[in-house]
Amino acid sequence: MRLTAITERLAGLGGGKWEVHLKARALAEAGADLVEMTIGEPDVPTPQELCDAAALALQSGRTGYSNGRGEAGLCAALAETYTESRGRQFLPENILCFPGTQTALFAVMQGLAEAGSEVLVGDPMYATYEGVIRASGAEPVPVPLRAENGFRLQADDLTARVTPRSRAILLTTPHNPTGAILTAEDIGKIGKIAQQNDLWIISDEVYEHLVFDDANFVSPLSDPQLADRVIAVSSISKSHAAPGFRSGWCVGPAEFCAALLPVSETMLFGNQPFIADMTEKAVRDGSSVAAGMASRFASRALILEHRLHAETGLVVHRPEAGMFALVNVSACGMDGDTYAWDLLEHGVSVMPGSAFGESLTDWVRVALTIDDERFAKALDRIVAHANLSDRNVA
């Protein structure tokens, strides 16, 4: 059987990273009593007004072909929203629409990286980042995100890994899986490195509207000095609790978007008009559910930290945003993979940190998206598991 090189580059980078989650799902479907804390589904349904908008557009015949850039109304809404939120002007020419952030990332990477080039990316990283980089033929270059620095990318660590083959820096802010938010100072330093080495900056901002408490989100798009080298990607999946609609976009220099347009057209030639109409409403109206989700996720992260610090030797890194928290499980005498599989036998599924990079060997990622009752049940089981007589917990 003859296959292409891309299949080899992506071997092991698909569903294999979600092995614990898939096993947990299978056990639950077979009747096992499990609390699932592996993936980040919003904890509320898609708002009814958005479902109604999609249904109305569908019934109105908005089912024809679109174009490679995206529906005019949605592109205009995004341009207006980004102009207001980023403090500089954006036009529809700065927008390309895609079915979700993942597709946007894939397409953007196809336009920026290729065989022989490198993409600098924080480690830990979202589970699909290595795949979207390798799909282009480029090599991912992990840059450690250290717990002692709040898991925020440090300029010195980045500079040490820049080479003549470096083409782009892939950022996530707010970050998955750590929940860290880059500060304006962080972005300024990263931007200078990008300017000095003629690097693109790709900023995944899908958790922008799930920021906790008094934390502040800052986008590289807001810096006019970086206007010619920053591309942001996002979607309504998290902010509007609409992951199944698969509606996202990229925002960047008009010249880049024009150059990438044939790539988009080759991939999908436009997204679905009835979903674009719903997304336009979502973008123009803002989210009716994001603030509530952020409040609940922040509260659960605080409860997780208090309970595990008070009752076990496990160490929680409390996030500033997003849907997850990290737990260092080394006090149990296990690495994250061993711990995740062992905890699964005690009725809770979590993601091993290794799914997100080598720097999280001793960590697991815990979803904050389950309801409070099940969250409390999971914590009871995690505490009991950590304090088993044969555990080395202080």
Coordinates of C-alpha atoms in Angstrom, one line a residue:
M1 CA 0.0 0.0 0.0
R2 CA 1.5 3.3 -1.1
L3 CA 0.9 6.3 1.1
T4 CA 2.2 9.8 1.2
A5 CA 4.7 11.3 3.6
I6 CA 2.0 13.3 5.5
T7 CA 0.6 10.0 6.8
E8 CA 4.0 9.2 8.2
R9 CA 4.5 12.7 9.7
L10 CA 1.1 12.5 11.5
A11 CA 1.3 8.8 12.6
G12 CA 0.5 8.7 16.3
L13 CA -0.6 12.3 16.5
G14 CA -4.3 11.7 16.1
G15 CA -6.6 9.8 18.4
G16 CA -3.7 8.0 20.2
K17 CA -3.3 11.0 22.5
W18 CA -6.8 10.6 23.7
E19 CA -6.4 6.9 24.7
V20 CA -7.4 7.4 28.3
H21 CA -10.5 9.4 27.3
L22 CA -11.6 6.9 24.7
K23 CA -11.2 4.0 27.2
A24 CA -13.2 5.9 29.8
R25 CA -16.0 6.5 27.2
A26 CA -16.1 2.9 26.4
L27 CA -16.3 1.9 30.1
A28 CA -19.0 4.4 30.7
E29 CA -21.0 3.2 27.7
A30 CA -20.7 -0.3 29.2
G31 CA -22.2 0.9 32.4
A32 CA -19.2 1.8 34.6
D33 CA -19.6 4.5 37.2
L34 CA -17.1 7.0 36.0
V35 CA -16.7 10.8 36.2
E36 CA -15.3 12.2 33.0
M37 CA -12.8 15.1 33.4
T38 CA -10.9 14.6 30.1
I39 CA -12.2 16.9 27.5
G40 CA -13.5 20.5 27.4
E41 CA -17.1 20.6 26.4
P42 CA -19.0 23.7 27.4
D43 CA -21.2 23.0 30.5
V44 CA -24.2 24.6 28.9
P45 CA -26.0 24.0 25.6
T46 CA -25.7 26.2 22.6
P47 CA -27.9 29.2 23.3
Q48 CA -31.4 28.8 21.9
E49 CA -31.3 32.1 20.0
L50 CA -28.3 30.9 18.0
C51 CA -30.0 27.5 17.2
D52 CA -33.1 29.5 16.1
A53 CA -30.9 31.7 13.9
A54 CA -29.3 28.7 12.2
A55 CA -32.7 27.0 11.8
L56 CA -34.3 30.2 10.3
A57 CA -31.4 30.6 7.9
L58 CA -31.6 26.9 6.9
Q59 CA -35.4 27.2 6.4
S60 CA -34.9 30.4 4.4
G61 CA -32.8 28.5 1.8
R62 CA -29.3 29.6 3.0
T63 CA -27.9 26.3 1.8
G64 CA -26.1 27.3 -1.4
Y65 CA -22.4 27.6 -2.1
S66 CA -20.5 30.3 -0.2
N67 CA -17.1 31.6 -1.3
G68 CA -13.6 30.9 -0.1
R69 CA -13.3 33.9 2.2
G70 CA -16.7 33.6 4.0
E71 CA -20.1 35.2 3.9
A72 CA -20.0 38.9 3.5
G73 CA -22.1 39.6 6.6
L74 CA -19.9 37.5 8.8
C75 CA -16.7 38.9 7.5
A76 CA -18.0 42.4 8.1
A77 CA -19.2 41.5 11.6
L78 CA -15.8 40.1 12.5
A79 CA -13.9 43.1 11.0
E80 CA -16.1 45.5 13.1
T81 CA -15.7 43.4 16.3
Y82 CA -11.9 43.1 16.0
T83 CA -11.6 46.9 15.2
E84 CA -13.4 47.7 18.4
S85 CA -11.7 45.1 20.6
R86 CA -8.1 45.5 19.3
G87 CA -8.0 49.2 18.9
R88 CA -7.0 49.3 15.3
Q89 CA -8.8 49.0 12.0
F90 CA -9.7 45.7 10.4
L91 CA -11.6 45.2 7.2
P92 CA -13.2 42.1 5.6
E93 CA -10.0 41.8 3.6
N94 CA -8.3 40.9 6.9
I95 CA -10.7 37.9 7.5
L96 CA -10.9 34.3 6.3
C97 CA -13.7 32.0 7.6
F98 CA -13.2 28.3 8.3
P99 CA -15.2 25.4 10.0
G100 CA -13.6 25.9 13.4
T101 CA -10.3 27.0 14.8
Q102 CA -8.7 23.6 14.0
T103 CA -9.2 24.1 10.3
A104 CA -8.1 27.7 10.5
L105 CA -4.9 26.6 12.2
F106 CA -4.3 23.9 9.6
A107 CA -4.7 26.3 6.7
V108 CA -2.7 29.1 8.3
M109 CA 0.2 26.7 8.9
Q110 CA 0.0 25.6 5.3
G111 CA 0.6 29.2 4.3
L112 CA 3.5 29.9 6.6
A113 CA 5.6 26.7 7.1
E114 CA 7.0 24.0 4.8
A115 CA 9.5 21.2 4.7
G116 CA 12.9 22.4 6.0
S117 CA 11.4 25.1 8.3
E118 CA 10.6 25.2 12.0
V119 CA 7.8 26.5 14.1
L120 CA 8.4 27.5 17.7
V121 CA 5.7 26.4 20.0
G122 CA 5.3 26.4 23.8
D123 CA 5.6 23.1 25.6
P124 CA 3.0 22.1 26.9
M125 CA 0.8 22.7 24.0
Y126 CA -2.7 21.8 22.8
A127 CA -2.7 18.2 21.6
T128 CA -3.2 19.0 17.9
Y129 CA -0.4 21.6 17.5
E130 CA 2.3 19.1 16.7
G131 CA 0.1 17.7 14.0
V132 CA -0.8 20.9 12.3
I133 CA 2.9 21.9 12.2
R134 CA 4.1 18.5 10.9
A135 CA 1.3 18.4 8.3
S136 CA 3.0 21.4 6.6
G137 CA 6.3 19.5 6.5
A138 CA 7.8 21.8 9.1
E139 CA 9.3 20.7 12.4
P140 CA 7.9 21.8 15.8
V141 CA 10.5 23.2 18.1
P142 CA 9.2 23.0 21.7
V143 CA 9.9 26.0 24.0
P144 CA 9.5 25.0 27.6
L145 CA 6.7 26.8 29.6
R146 CA 7.8 26.5 33.2
A147 CA 5.5 26.2 36.2
E148 CA 7.7 28.7 38.1
N149 CA 7.0 31.3 35.5
G150 CA 3.2 30.7 35.5
F151 CA 3.6 28.6 32.3
R152 CA 4.0 31.9 30.4
L153 CA 6.4 31.9 27.4
Q154 CA 9.7 33.6 28.4
A155 CA 11.7 35.6 25.9
D156 CA 15.0 34.0 26.8
D157 CA 13.7 30.5 26.3
L158 CA 12.3 31.5 22.9
T159 CA 15.5 33.3 21.8
A160 CA 17.6 30.2 22.6
R161 CA 15.6 28.1 20.2
V162 CA 15.5 30.5 17.2
T163 CA 17.5 29.2 14.2
P164 CA 17.8 30.3 10.5
R165 CA 15.1 27.8 9.8
S166 CA 12.6 29.3 12.2
R167 CA 9.5 30.6 10.4
A168 CA 6.8 31.2 13.0
I169 CA 5.9 31.3 16.7
L170 CA 2.6 29.6 17.6
L171 CA 1.1 31.1 20.7
T172 CA -2.0 30.2 22.7
T173 CA -3.4 32.9 25.0
P174 CA -5.3 32.1 27.1
H175 CA -3.4 28.9 27.1
N176 CA -4.6 25.3 26.8
P177 CA -3.8 23.2 28.9
T178 CA -2.4 25.6 31.5
G179 CA -4.9 28.4 31.6
A180 CA -2.0 31.0 31.5
I181 CA -2.5 34.4 29.9
L182 CA 0.4 36.3 28.3
T183 CA 0.8 39.8 29.6
A184 CA 1.4 42.9 27.4
E185 CA 5.0 42.8 28.5
D186 CA 5.3 39.2 27.5
I187 CA 3.8 39.9 24.1
G188 CA 6.1 42.9 23.6
K189 CA 9.2 40.8 24.2
I190 CA 8.0 38.0 21.9
G191 CA 7.1 40.6 19.3
K192 CA 10.6 42.0 19.3
I193 CA 12.1 38.6 18.8
A194 CA 9.7 38.0 15.9
Q195 CA 10.7 41.4 14.3
Q196 CA 14.4 40.7 14.8
N197 CA 14.2 37.3 13.2
D198 CA 11.4 38.0 10.6
L199 CA 9.0 35.5 12.2
W200 CA 5.3 35.3 11.9
I201 CA 3.2 35.1 15.1
I202 CA 0.1 32.9 15.1
S203 CA -2.1 33.5 18.1
D204 CA -4.8 31.0 19.1
E205 CA -7.3 33.1 21.1
V206 CA -10.2 30.7 21.3
Y207 CA -10.5 31.1 25.1
E208 CA -10.4 34.9 25.0
H209 CA -13.9 35.2 26.5
L210 CA -13.4 32.7 29.3
V211 CA -11.0 34.8 31.4
F212 CA -11.3 34.5 35.2
D213 CA -11.7 37.2 37.9
D214 CA -9.4 40.2 37.4
A215 CA -7.1 38.6 34.8
N216 CA -6.6 40.6 31.6
F217 CA -6.5 39.2 28.1
V218 CA -4.1 41.0 25.6
S219 CA -3.9 40.1 22.0
P220 CA -0.8 40.5 19.8
L221 CA -3.2 41.9 17.2
S222 CA -3.6 45.0 19.3
D223 CA 0.1 46.0 18.7
P224 CA 0.2 48.1 15.5
Q225 CA 4.0 47.4 15.3
L226 CA 3.2 43.7 14.8
A227 CA 0.4 44.3 12.3
D228 CA 2.3 42.8 9.4
R229 CA 3.2 39.6 11.1
V230 CA 0.4 38.5 13.5
I231 CA -2.4 36.1 12.5
A232 CA -5.1 35.3 15.1
V233 CA -7.4 32.3 15.0
S234 CA -10.6 31.8 17.0
S235 CA -14.2 30.5 16.8
I236 CA -17.6 30.4 18.6
S237 CA -16.9 26.9 19.9
K238 CA -16.0 27.9 23.5
S239 CA -17.3 31.5 23.8
H240 CA -20.8 30.6 22.6
A241 CA -20.9 27.0 23.7
A242 CA -21.2 25.9 20.0
P243 CA -18.4 23.4 19.3
G244 CA -20.6 21.3 17.0
F245 CA -21.3 24.1 14.6
R246 CA -17.7 24.2 13.6
S247 CA -17.4 27.9 12.8
G248 CA -14.2 29.8 13.1
W249 CA -11.9 32.3 11.4
C250 CA -8.5 33.8 11.0
V251 CA -7.6 37.5 11.2
G252 CA -4.4 38.8 9.7
P253 CA -2.8 41.1 7.2
A254 CA -4.8 41.6 4.0
E255 CA -1.9 40.4 1.9
F256 CA -1.6 37.2 3.8
C257 CA -5.3 36.5 3.6
A258 CA -5.3 37.1 -0.1
A259 CA -2.4 34.7 -0.5
L260 CA -4.1 32.0 1.7
L261 CA -7.4 32.3 -0.1
P262 CA -6.6 29.7 -2.8
V263 CA -5.5 27.3 0.0
S264 CA -8.9 27.8 1.7
E265 CA -10.7 27.4 -1.6
T266 CA -8.9 24.2 -2.4
M267 CA -9.7 22.8 1.1
L268 CA -13.4 23.7 1.3
F269 CA -14.5 26.6 -0.9
G270 CA -16.5 28.4 1.8
N271 CA -18.4 27.5 4.9
Q272 CA -22.1 26.9 5.2
P273 CA -24.2 30.1 4.7
F274 CA -26.8 29.1 7.3
I275 CA -24.0 28.6 9.9
A276 CA -22.3 31.8 8.8
D277 CA -25.6 33.7 9.5
M278 CA -25.8 32.2 13.0
T279 CA -22.2 33.1 13.6
E280 CA -22.7 36.6 12.4
K281 CA -25.4 37.0 15.1
A282 CA -23.2 35.4 17.7
V283 CA -20.3 37.8 16.9
R284 CA -22.5 40.9 16.7
D285 CA -24.6 40.2 19.9
G286 CA -21.7 38.8 22.0
S287 CA -22.0 35.7 24.2
S288 CA -24.9 35.2 26.6
V289 CA -23.1 32.2 28.2
A290 CA -19.4 33.1 28.4
A291 CA -19.5 35.1 31.6
G292 CA -21.4 32.3 33.4
M293 CA -19.0 29.6 32.2
A294 CA -15.9 31.7 33.3
S295 CA -17.4 32.2 36.7
R296 CA -18.2 28.5 37.2
F297 CA -14.9 27.3 35.9
A298 CA -13.0 29.7 38.1
S299 CA -15.0 28.6 41.1
R300 CA -14.3 24.9 40.4
A301 CA -10.6 25.6 39.9
L302 CA -10.5 27.3 43.3
I303 CA -12.3 24.4 45.0
L304 CA -9.9 21.9 43.3
E305 CA -6.9 23.8 44.6
H306 CA -8.2 24.2 48.2
R307 CA -9.3 20.5 48.5
L308 CA -6.2 18.9 47.0
H309 CA -3.8 21.2 48.8
A310 CA -5.6 20.6 52.1
E311 CA -6.3 16.9 51.8
T312 CA -3.5 15.5 49.6
G313 CA 0.0 16.1 48.5
L314 CA -1.1 16.9 45.0
V315 CA -0.2 20.4 43.7
V316 CA -2.7 22.4 41.6
H317 CA -1.7 25.1 39.1
R318 CA -4.8 27.4 39.2
P319 CA -5.6 28.7 35.8
E320 CA -6.4 32.3 34.8
A321 CA -8.8 31.3 32.1
G322 CA -10.2 28.4 30.1
M323 CA -11.7 25.1 30.9
F324 CA -8.9 23.2 32.6
A325 CA -6.6 23.0 35.6
L326 CA -3.3 21.2 35.9
V327 CA -2.4 18.9 38.8
N328 CA 1.1 17.8 39.6
V329 CA 0.8 14.1 40.7
S330 CA 4.4 13.3 41.5
A331 CA 3.6 13.1 45.2
C332 CA 1.8 9.9 44.4
G333 CA 5.0 8.3 43.2
M334 CA 3.7 8.1 39.6
D335 CA 4.1 9.9 36.4
G336 CA 1.1 11.5 34.8
D337 CA 0.4 8.6 32.4
T338 CA 0.5 6.0 35.2
Y339 CA -1.6 8.1 37.4
A340 CA -4.3 8.7 34.8
W341 CA -4.7 5.0 34.1
D342 CA -4.6 4.2 37.8
L343 CA -7.2 6.9 38.6
L344 CA -9.4 5.5 35.9
E345 CA -9.7 2.3 37.8
H346 CA -11.0 4.4 40.7
G347 CA -13.8 6.0 38.7
V348 CA -12.3 9.3 37.3
S349 CA -10.8 10.0 33.9
V350 CA -8.3 12.8 33.4
M351 CA -5.8 13.5 30.6
P352 CA -2.2 12.6 31.2
G353 CA 0.0 15.7 30.8
S354 CA 2.2 13.9 28.3
A355 CA -0.6 14.3 25.7
F356 CA 0.3 18.0 25.7
G357 CA 4.1 17.8 25.7
E358 CA 7.2 16.4 27.4
S359 CA 7.3 19.2 30.1
L360 CA 4.1 17.8 31.7
T361 CA 5.4 14.3 32.5
D362 CA 4.4 14.6 36.1
W363 CA 1.1 16.4 35.5
V364 CA -2.5 15.6 34.5
R365 CA -5.1 18.0 33.0
V366 CA -8.5 18.1 34.7
A367 CA -11.6 19.5 33.0
L368 CA -13.6 22.0 35.0
T369 CA -16.7 21.6 32.8
I370 CA -18.7 19.1 34.6
D371 CA -21.6 20.1 36.9
D372 CA -20.9 20.9 40.6
E373 CA -22.4 17.6 41.9
R374 CA -20.2 15.4 39.7
F375 CA -17.2 17.7 40.2
A376 CA -17.5 17.1 44.0
K377 CA -17.9 13.4 43.5
A378 CA -14.8 13.3 41.3
L379 CA -12.8 15.3 44.0
D380 CA -13.9 12.8 46.7
R381 CA -12.5 10.0 44.5
I382 CA -9.3 11.8 43.7
V383 CA -8.7 12.6 47.4
A384 CA -9.4 9.0 48.4
H385 CA -7.1 7.7 45.6
A386 CA -4.3 10.0 46.6
N387 CA -4.5 8.9 50.2
L388 CA -4.5 5.2 49.7
S389 CA -2.2 3.6 52.2
D390 CA 0.4 2.7 49.6
R391 CA 0.7 6.2 48.2
N392 CA 3.7 8.3 49.1
V393 CA 1.7 11.5 49.9
A394 CA 3.0 14.0 52.4

